[in-house]
XYZ file of C-alpha atoms in Angstrom:
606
model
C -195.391 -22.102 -2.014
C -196.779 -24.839 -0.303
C -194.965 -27.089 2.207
C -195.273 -31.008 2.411
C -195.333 -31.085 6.202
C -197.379 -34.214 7.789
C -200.254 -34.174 10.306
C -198.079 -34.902 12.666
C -195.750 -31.614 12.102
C -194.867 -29.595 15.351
C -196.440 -25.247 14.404
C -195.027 -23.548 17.572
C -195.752 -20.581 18.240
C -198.460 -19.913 15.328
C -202.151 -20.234 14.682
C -204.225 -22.336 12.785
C -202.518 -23.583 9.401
C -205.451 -21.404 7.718
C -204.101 -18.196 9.540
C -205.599 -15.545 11.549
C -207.933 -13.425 9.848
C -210.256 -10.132 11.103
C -213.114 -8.300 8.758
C -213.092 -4.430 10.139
C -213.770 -1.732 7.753
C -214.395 -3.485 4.513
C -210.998 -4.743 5.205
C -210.045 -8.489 6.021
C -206.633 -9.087 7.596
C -205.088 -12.524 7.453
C -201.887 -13.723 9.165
C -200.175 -17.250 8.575
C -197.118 -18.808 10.472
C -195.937 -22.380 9.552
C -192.751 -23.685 10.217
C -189.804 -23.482 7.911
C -189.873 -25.070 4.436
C -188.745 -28.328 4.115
C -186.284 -29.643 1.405
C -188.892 -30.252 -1.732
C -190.295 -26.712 -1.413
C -186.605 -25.222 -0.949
C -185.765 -27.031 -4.104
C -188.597 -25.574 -6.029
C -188.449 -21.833 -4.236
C -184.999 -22.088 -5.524
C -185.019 -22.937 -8.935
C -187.660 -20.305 -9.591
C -185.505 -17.749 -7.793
C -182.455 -18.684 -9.124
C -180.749 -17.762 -5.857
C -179.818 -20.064 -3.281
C -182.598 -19.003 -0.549
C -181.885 -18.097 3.351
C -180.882 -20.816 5.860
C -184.551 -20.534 7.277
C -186.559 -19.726 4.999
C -190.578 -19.615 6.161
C -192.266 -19.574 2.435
C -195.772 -21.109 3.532
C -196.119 -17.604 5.941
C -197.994 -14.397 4.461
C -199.533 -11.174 5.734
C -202.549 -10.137 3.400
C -204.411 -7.056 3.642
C -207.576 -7.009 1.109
C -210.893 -4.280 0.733
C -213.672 -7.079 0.447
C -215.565 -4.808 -1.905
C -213.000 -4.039 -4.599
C -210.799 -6.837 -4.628
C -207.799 -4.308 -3.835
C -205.210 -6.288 -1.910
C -201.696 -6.194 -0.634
C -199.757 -9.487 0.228
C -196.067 -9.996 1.815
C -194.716 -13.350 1.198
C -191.265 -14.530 1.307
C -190.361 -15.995 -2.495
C -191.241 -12.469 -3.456
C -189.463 -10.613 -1.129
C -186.700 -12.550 -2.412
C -187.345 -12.087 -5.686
C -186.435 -8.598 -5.132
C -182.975 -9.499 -4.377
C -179.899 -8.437 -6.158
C -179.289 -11.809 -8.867
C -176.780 -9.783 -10.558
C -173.853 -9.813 -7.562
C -172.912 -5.796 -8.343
C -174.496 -4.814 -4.879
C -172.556 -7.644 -3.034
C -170.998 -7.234 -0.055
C -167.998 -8.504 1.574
C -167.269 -9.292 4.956
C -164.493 -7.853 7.164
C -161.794 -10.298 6.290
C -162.824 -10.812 2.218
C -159.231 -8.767 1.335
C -157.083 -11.576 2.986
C -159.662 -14.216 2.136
C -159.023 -12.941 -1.456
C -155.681 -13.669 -1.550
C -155.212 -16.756 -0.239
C -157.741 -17.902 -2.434
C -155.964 -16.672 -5.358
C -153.084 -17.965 -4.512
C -154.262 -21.462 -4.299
C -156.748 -21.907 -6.693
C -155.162 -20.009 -9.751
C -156.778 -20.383 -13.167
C -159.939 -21.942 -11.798
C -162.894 -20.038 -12.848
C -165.528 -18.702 -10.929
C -168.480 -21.089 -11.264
C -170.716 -19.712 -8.815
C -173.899 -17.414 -10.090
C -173.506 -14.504 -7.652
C -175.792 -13.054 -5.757
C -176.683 -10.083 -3.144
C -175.638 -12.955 -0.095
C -176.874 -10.462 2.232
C -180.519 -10.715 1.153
C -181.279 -7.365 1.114
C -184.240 -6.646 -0.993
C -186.659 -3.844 -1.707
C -189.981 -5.480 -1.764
C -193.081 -3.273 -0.933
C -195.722 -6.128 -1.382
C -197.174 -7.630 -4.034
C -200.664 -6.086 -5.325
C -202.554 -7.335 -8.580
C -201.219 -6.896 -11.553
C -203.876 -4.555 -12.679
C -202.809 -0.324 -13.282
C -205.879 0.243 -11.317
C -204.535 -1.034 -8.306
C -201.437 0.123 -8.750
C -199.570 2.771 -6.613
C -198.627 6.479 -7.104
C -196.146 8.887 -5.746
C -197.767 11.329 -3.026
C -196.280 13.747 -0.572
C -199.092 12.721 2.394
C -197.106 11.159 5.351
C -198.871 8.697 7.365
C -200.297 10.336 10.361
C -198.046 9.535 13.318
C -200.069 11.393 15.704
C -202.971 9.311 14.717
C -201.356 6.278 16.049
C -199.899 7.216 18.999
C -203.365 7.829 20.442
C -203.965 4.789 23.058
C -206.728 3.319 21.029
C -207.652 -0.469 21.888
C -205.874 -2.914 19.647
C -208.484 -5.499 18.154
C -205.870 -7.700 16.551
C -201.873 -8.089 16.549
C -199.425 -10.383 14.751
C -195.482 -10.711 14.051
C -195.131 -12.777 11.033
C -191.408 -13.885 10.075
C -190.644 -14.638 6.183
C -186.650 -15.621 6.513
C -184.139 -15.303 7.923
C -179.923 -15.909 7.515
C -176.906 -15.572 9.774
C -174.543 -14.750 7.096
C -172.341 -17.259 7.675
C -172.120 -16.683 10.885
C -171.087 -13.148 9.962
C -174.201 -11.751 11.523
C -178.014 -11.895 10.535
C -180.551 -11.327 7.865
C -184.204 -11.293 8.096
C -187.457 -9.990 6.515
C -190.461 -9.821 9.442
C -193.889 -8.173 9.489
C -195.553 -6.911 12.229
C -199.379 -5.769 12.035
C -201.662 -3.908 14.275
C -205.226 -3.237 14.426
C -207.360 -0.602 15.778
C -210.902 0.186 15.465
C -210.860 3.260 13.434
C -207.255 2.178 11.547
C -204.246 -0.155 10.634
C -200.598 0.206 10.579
C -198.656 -2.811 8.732
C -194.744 -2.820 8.590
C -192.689 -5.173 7.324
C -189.032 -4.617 7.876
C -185.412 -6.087 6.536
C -182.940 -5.818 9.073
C -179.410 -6.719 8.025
C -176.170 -6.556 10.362
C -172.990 -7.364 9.432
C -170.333 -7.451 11.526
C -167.358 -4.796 11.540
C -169.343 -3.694 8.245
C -172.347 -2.052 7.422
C -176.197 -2.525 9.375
C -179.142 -2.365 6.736
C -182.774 -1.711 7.691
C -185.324 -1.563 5.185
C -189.074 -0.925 6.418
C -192.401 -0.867 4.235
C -195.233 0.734 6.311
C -199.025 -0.129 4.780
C -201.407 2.642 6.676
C -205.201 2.111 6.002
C -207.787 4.465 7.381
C -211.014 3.060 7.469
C -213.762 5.340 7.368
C -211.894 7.310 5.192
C -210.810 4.800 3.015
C -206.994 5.887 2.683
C -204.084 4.145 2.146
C -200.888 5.019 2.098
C -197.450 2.913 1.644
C -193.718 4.152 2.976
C -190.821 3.135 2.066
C -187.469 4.299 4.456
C -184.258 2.707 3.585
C -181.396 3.371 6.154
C -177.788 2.430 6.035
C -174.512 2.933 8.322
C -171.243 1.501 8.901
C -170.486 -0.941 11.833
C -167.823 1.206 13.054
C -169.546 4.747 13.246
C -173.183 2.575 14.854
C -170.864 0.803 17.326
C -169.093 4.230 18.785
C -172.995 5.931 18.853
C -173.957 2.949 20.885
C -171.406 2.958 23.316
C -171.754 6.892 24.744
C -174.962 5.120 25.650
C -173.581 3.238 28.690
C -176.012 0.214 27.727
C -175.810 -3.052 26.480
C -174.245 -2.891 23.343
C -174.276 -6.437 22.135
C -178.161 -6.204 23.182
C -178.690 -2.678 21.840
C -177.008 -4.173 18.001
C -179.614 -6.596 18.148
C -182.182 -4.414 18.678
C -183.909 -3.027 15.138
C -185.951 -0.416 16.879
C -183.046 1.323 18.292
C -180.747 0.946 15.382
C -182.967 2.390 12.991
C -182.890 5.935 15.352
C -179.337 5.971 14.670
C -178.859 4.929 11.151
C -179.236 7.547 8.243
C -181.969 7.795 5.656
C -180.921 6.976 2.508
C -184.254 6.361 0.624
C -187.875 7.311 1.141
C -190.718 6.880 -1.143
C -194.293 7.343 0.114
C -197.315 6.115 -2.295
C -201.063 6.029 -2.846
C -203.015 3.516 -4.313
C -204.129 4.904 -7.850
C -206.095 8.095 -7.548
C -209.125 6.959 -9.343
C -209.564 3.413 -7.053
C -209.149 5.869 -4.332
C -212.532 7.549 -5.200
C -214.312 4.254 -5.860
C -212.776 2.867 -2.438
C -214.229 5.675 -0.657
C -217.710 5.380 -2.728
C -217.503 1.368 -2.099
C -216.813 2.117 1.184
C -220.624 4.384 1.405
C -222.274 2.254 -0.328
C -221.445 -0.848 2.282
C -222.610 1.580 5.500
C -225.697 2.337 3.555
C -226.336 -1.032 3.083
C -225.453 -2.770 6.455
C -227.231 0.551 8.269
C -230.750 -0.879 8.803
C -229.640 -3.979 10.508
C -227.467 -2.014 12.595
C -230.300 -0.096 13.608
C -232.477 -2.987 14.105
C -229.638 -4.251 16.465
C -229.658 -1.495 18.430
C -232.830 -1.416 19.820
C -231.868 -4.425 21.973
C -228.614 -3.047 23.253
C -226.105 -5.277 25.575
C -227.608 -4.642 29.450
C -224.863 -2.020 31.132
C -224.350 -3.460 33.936
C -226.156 -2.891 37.483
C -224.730 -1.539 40.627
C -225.531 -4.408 42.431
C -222.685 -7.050 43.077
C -221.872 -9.998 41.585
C -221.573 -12.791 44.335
C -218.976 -15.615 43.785
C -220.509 -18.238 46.274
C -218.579 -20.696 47.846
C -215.160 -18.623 47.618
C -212.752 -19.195 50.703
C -211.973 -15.807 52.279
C -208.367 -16.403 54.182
C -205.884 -18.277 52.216
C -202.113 -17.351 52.193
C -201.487 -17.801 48.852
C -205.194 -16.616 47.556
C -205.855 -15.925 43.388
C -207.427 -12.718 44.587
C -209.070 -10.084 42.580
C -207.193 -7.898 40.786
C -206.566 -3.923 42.581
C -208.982 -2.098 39.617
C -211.783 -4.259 41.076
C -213.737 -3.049 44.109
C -214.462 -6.058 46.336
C -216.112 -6.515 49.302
C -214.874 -9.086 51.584
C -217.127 -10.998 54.119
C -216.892 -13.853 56.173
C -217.287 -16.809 53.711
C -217.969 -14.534 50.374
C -216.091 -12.669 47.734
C -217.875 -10.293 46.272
C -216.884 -7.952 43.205
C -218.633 -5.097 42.152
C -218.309 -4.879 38.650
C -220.517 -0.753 38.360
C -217.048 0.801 38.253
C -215.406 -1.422 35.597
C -216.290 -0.294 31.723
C -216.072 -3.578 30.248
C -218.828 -5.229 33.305
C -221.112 -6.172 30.759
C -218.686 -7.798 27.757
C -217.370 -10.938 29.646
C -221.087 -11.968 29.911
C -222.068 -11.394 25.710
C -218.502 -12.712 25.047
C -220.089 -16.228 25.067
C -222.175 -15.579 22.523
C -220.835 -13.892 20.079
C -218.550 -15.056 16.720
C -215.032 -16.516 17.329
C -214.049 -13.592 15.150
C -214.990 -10.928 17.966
C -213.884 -13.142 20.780
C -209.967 -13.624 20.008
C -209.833 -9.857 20.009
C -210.991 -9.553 23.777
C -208.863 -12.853 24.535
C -205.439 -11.865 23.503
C -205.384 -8.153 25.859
C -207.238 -9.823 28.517
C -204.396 -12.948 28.317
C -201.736 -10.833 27.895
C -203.116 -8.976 31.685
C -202.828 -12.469 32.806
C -199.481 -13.439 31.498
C -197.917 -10.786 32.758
C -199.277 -11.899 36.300
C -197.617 -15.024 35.379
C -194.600 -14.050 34.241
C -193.583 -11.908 37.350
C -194.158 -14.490 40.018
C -190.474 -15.454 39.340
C -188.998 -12.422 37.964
C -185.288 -11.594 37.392
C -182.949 -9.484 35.972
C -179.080 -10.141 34.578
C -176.068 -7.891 35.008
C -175.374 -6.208 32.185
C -171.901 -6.860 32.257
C -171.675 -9.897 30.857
C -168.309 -10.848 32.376
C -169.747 -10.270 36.032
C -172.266 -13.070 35.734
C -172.619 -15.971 37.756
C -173.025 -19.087 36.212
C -174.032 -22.669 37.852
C -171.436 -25.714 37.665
C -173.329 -26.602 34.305
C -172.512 -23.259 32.669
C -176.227 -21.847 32.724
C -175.936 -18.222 33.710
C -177.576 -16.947 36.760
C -178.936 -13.731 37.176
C -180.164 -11.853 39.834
C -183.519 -12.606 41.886
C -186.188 -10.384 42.531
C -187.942 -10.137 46.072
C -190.517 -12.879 45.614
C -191.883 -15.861 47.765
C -189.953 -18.490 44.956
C -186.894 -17.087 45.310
C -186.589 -15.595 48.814
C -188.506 -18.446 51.093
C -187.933 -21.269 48.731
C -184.117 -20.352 47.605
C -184.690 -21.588 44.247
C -181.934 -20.252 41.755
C -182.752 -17.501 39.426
C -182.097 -18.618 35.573
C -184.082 -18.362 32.942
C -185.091 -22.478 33.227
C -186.510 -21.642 37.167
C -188.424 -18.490 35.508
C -189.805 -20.598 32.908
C -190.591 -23.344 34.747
C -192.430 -21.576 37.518
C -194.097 -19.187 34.621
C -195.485 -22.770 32.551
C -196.706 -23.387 35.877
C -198.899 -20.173 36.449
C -200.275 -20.617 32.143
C -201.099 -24.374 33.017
C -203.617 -23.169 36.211
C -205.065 -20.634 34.077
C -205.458 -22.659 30.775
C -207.132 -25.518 33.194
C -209.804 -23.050 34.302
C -209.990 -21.565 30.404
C -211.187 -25.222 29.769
C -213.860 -24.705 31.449
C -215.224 -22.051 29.315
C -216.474 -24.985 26.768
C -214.516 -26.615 24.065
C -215.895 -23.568 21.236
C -214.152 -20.653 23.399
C -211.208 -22.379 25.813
C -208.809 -23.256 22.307
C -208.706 -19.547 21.606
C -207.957 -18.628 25.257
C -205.573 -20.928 25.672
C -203.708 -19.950 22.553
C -203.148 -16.596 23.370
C -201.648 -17.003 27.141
C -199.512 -19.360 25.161
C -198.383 -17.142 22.495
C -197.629 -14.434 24.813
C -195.622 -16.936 27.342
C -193.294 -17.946 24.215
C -193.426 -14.660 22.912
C -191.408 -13.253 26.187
C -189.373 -16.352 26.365
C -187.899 -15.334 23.134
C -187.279 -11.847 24.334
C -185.865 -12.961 26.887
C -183.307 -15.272 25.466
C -182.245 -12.770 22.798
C -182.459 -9.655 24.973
C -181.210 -10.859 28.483
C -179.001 -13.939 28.050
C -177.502 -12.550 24.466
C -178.548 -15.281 21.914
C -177.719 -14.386 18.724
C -178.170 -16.695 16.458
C -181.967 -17.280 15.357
C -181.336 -20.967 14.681
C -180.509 -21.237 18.383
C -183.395 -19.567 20.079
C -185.347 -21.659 17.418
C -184.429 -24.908 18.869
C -184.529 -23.868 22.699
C -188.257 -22.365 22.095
C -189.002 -26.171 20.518
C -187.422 -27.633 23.135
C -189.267 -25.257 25.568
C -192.071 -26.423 23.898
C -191.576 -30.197 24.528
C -191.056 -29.709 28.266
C -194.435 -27.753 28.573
C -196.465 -30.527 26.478
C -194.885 -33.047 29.446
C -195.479 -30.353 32.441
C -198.966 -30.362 31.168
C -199.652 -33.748 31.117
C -197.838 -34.215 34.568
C -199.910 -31.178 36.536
C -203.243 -32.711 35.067
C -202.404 -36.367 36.029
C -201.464 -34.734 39.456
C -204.100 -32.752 40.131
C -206.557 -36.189 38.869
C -204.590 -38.883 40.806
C -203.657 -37.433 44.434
C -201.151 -34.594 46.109
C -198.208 -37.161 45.818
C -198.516 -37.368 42.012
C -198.203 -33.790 41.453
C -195.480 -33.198 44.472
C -193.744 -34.983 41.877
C -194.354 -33.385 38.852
C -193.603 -30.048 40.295
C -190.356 -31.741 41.636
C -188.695 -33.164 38.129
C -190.615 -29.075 36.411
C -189.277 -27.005 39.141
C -186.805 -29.064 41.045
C -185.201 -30.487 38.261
C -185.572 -33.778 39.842
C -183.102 -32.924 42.307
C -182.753 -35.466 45.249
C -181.935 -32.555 47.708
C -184.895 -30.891 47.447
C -186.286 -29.522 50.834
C -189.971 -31.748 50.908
C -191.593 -29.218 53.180
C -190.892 -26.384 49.959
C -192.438 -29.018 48.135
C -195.411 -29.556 50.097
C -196.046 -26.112 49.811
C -196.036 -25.255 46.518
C -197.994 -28.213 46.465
C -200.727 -26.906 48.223
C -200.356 -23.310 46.537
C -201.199 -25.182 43.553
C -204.218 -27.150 44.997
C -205.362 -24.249 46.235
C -205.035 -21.881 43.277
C -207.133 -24.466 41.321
C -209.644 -24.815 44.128
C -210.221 -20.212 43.706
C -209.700 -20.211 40.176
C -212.946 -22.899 40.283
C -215.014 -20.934 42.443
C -214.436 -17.550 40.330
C -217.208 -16.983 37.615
C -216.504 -16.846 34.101
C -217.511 -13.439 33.752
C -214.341 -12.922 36.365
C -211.911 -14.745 34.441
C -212.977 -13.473 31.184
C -212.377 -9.923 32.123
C -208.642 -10.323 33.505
C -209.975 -9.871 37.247
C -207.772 -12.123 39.065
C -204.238 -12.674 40.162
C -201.663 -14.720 41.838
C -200.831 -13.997 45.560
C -198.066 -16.316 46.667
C -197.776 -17.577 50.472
C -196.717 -15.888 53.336
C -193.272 -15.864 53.495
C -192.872 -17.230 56.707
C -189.094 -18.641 56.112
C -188.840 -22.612 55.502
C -187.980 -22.985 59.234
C -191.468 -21.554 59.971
C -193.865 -23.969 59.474
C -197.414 -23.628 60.430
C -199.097 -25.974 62.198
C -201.283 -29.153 61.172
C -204.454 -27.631 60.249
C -206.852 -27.004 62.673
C -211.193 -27.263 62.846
C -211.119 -23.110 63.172
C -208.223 -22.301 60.570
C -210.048 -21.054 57.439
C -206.785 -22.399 55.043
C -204.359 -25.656 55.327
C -200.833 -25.115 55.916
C -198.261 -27.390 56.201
C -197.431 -29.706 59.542
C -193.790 -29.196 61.031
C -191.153 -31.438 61.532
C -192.022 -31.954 65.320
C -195.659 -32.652 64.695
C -195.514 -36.334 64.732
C -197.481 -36.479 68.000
C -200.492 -34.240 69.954
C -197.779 -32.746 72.277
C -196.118 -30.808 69.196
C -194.868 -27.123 70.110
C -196.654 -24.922 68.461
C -195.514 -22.159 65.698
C -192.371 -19.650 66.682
C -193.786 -16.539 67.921
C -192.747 -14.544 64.620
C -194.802 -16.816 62.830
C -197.565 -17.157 64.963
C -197.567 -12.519 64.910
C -196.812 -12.584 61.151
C -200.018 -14.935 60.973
C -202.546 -12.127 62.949
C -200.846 -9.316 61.628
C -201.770 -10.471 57.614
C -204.595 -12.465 58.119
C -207.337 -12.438 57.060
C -205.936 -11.994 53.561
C -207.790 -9.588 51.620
C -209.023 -9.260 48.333
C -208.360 -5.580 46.835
């Protein structure tokens, strides 16, 4: 079902309108995320379903797995999914308060008929996939379980995607929604797409098709687990657990540990396409085997034992993008040096430049998500989890409680989620200006990633920590999240083009909020912290970058009484002038400052 959307459309958080795709195996895997149908395609999705469809409905998205050799495939799309709902209205359920509802209603609207075609308003649908309609690609019962053990080994994922097909709040009654979530691995593949249905003081509903694929092998098996439970009998499991139980009934994973099977199927793909998979599967090693071989004789370099020198690198800075603690450095006086013999990967940054997009994005998105999560901590908090013991700010926006960083502790900014996300879009801007320097054919796909994994968490966090239920809602904050990035963006870059005053104040509207009481000598430093992060992340190689090496080290926290003094000919970093150092005869630096200065510098990379 295709959507009308314009050029100018906003797709945020997704890939490429053509998807995501990866060949491993003999298998391609493609992912697709648009945004939600607009009203011509809802019109047409609904007069061939003959159901009224979800309140967001996301019928353009589509997870796809396909064996290149036989044609066999396996799709999830939402107007089928759909299609497997009850159009009949005899498994229709009824909220909490239907039985007074009922008899108001009639009541007051005696001998008027029911015009309404009835439905399964809940959504709930069986759908396994949709695979050609061809008996030899059919599936058939088996008794082989997919092998847990299998996939609980820490193998390296190559590629990972959440795809969401619709979604419906019930009348605000509770929620709805059909996802897919697919993972990768060298030697294997698990798919699951899952319906999770709560609603309140009434029943929850999960529904979960697993898609297993074992490559070499060339097996596949599909589960099916349907589990059901009351509302009532959930809520008093949930709250012997002394956690959050608003967050914890939110929360599929969890709720599916507690709720009752009440269905499982698990299938094969017909037995006879399961013999010519596996002989397909020969014949395709056979004939990709020579140029393998012929490959191999000129192998990727392993890397030497001699280090890697990153000239021109300043050695003492107080707020230094150092090298991260699994990398054995070597410090000298006006070097940084990283020996890269103990690392495993040494040698992959360097062929990563010349190899197929295809292979890159796989390295990208674990060596982004290293990096976001460097981001993402700089201005880490937490929230009570009793909800009625939370702070909140004159405006209403709920404050939570700080943890013991430089942003919070020397530069008292308030903990919410707007200072963490603010200060986070800060840390993915520095690192997605030095991605662009990896050339226009790699930095997109870089930059993409430490996006997706910034929003990604954002969600989380507004659905996990601050309680949002409502799917509509977190939609339209993540947009609007989305906005003020696009602008934070193009105010760091004009900064860091146009002069230090420039971006003092873009970080003062991002992270101050514009606010006019805003204590300028913070501001200068952060200021500098960002000058200078851009100045290290410059000097580091691309191999460096490429391989997650690096990290954020904030400033001393020297208090914003004590300021350091105007930089000197001898100090190897700037700091910031005090308020008294108008003239030559300034005092110098209290003695704290002036001992916490010998006693951490020079500051070290590790």
């Amino acid at each position: 079902m295709a959507g009308d959307g314009s050029p100018n459309d906003i797709h945020f958080p997704s890939p490429a309108d053509a998807g995501s795709s990866i060949a491993v195996g003999g298998f391609r895997i493609t992912t697709r995320k648009l945004p939600i149908l607009k009203a011509g395609p809802i019109e047409s999705m609904t007069a061939s379903l003959g159901i009224t469809p979800p309140e967001m409905i996301f019928g353009d998205n589509r997870v796809s797995i396909e064996h290149q050799s036989s044609g066999w495939r396996v799709e999830f799309n939402a107007h089928d999914a759909l299609d497997r709902v009850d159009k009949t209205g005899s498994a229709m359920l009824k909220v909490a308060y239907s039985k007074e509802w009922q008899k108001n209603r009639e009541k007051v609207h005696e001998g008027i008929k029911e015009v309404v075609k009835p439905f399964d308003w809940s959504y709930t649908t069986d759908y396994k996939g949709t695979v050609p309609k061809d008996a030899a690609y059919e599936f058939e019962p088996s008794a082989k379980a997919i092998p847990l053990e299998l996939l609980k080994r820490p193998d390296p994922i190559l590629f990972f995607d959440e795809v969401m097909l619709y979604e419906d709040e019930l009348a605000d009654n509770g929620i709805a929604m059909y996802s897919c979530k697919i993972r990768v691995m060298p030697e294997r593949l698990l798919l699951l797409c899952r319906f999770f249905m709560r609603l309140d003081n009434v029943l929850f509903r999960i529904r979960d098709t697993r898609i297993y694929v074992e490559f070499k092998a060339g097996e596949i098996i599909r589960e099916y687990v349907a589990r059901e439970e009351s509302f009532d009998v959930v809520k008093q499991k949930l709250a012997i657990t002394r956690e959050d139980v608003p967050a914890l009934m939110r929360d599929a994973n969890k709720l599916s540990e507690l709720l009752p099977v009440t269905d499982r199927t698990i299938e094969i793909p017909y037995h006879g396409f399961q013999k010519r998979l596996l002989a397909m599967q020969s014949l395709a090693e056979a004939a990709i085997s020579p140029s393998v071989a012929k490959k191999t004789k000129n192998p990727i370099p392993r890397p030497s034992s001699t280090q890697t020198k990153i000239p021109n690198a300043p050695t003492k800075s107080s707020d230094k993008l150092a090298a991260s603690p699994s990398a054995s450095t070597t410090p000298s006086s006006n070097d940084i040096y990283t020996d890269q013999s103990t690392s495993p990967t040494a040698g992959i940054a360097k062929s990563l430049r010349h190899v197929g997009s295809v292979t890159e994005t796989y390295a990208a998105f674990g060596v982004t998500e290293q990096l976001y999560h460097d981001c993402g901590s700089q201005a880490e908090y937490t929230m009570p989890k009793d909800v009625e013991a939370r702070k909140k700010t004159s405006t209403g926006v709920e404050i939570g409680e700080p943890s013991d960083t430089w942003w919070y502790k020397t530069l008292n900014l308030t903990p919410t989620f707007n200072t963490w996300a603010q200060i986070t879009m800060l840390h993915v801007w520095l690192l997605s200006a030095r991605f662009r320097c990896l050339g226009a054919s790699h930095a997109p796909t870089w930059q993409q990633h430490l996006l997706d994994h910034f929003f990604h968490d954002a969600e989380e966090r507004m659905m996990v920590r601050h309680g949002m239920v409502s799917r509509m809602t977190v939609s339209r904050y993540l947009k609007d999240l989305h906005q003020q990035y696009r602008g934070a963006v193009v105010g760091y870059d004009e900064g860091l083009c146009r002069g230090d005053a420039v971006l003092a104040a873009a970080l003062w509207r991002n992270v101050w909020g514009a606010d006019p009481n805003v204590d300028v000598r913070s501001l200068a430093g952060v200021t500098a912290y960002v000058r200078r992060s851009v100045a290290e992340l410059d000097a580091a190689s691309d191999e460096h970058v490429m391989m997650g090496k690096v990290r954020f080290v904030p400033p001393l926290p020297l208090g914003p009484l004590e300021i350091e003094q105007p930089l000197r000919e001898e100090d190897e970093s700037p700091s910031l002038p005090s308020s008294s150092s108008s003239s030559s005869s300034s005092p110098p630096a209290t003695a704290a400052a002036a001992e916490q200065r010998e006693v951490n510098a020079p500051l070290q990379t590790v």
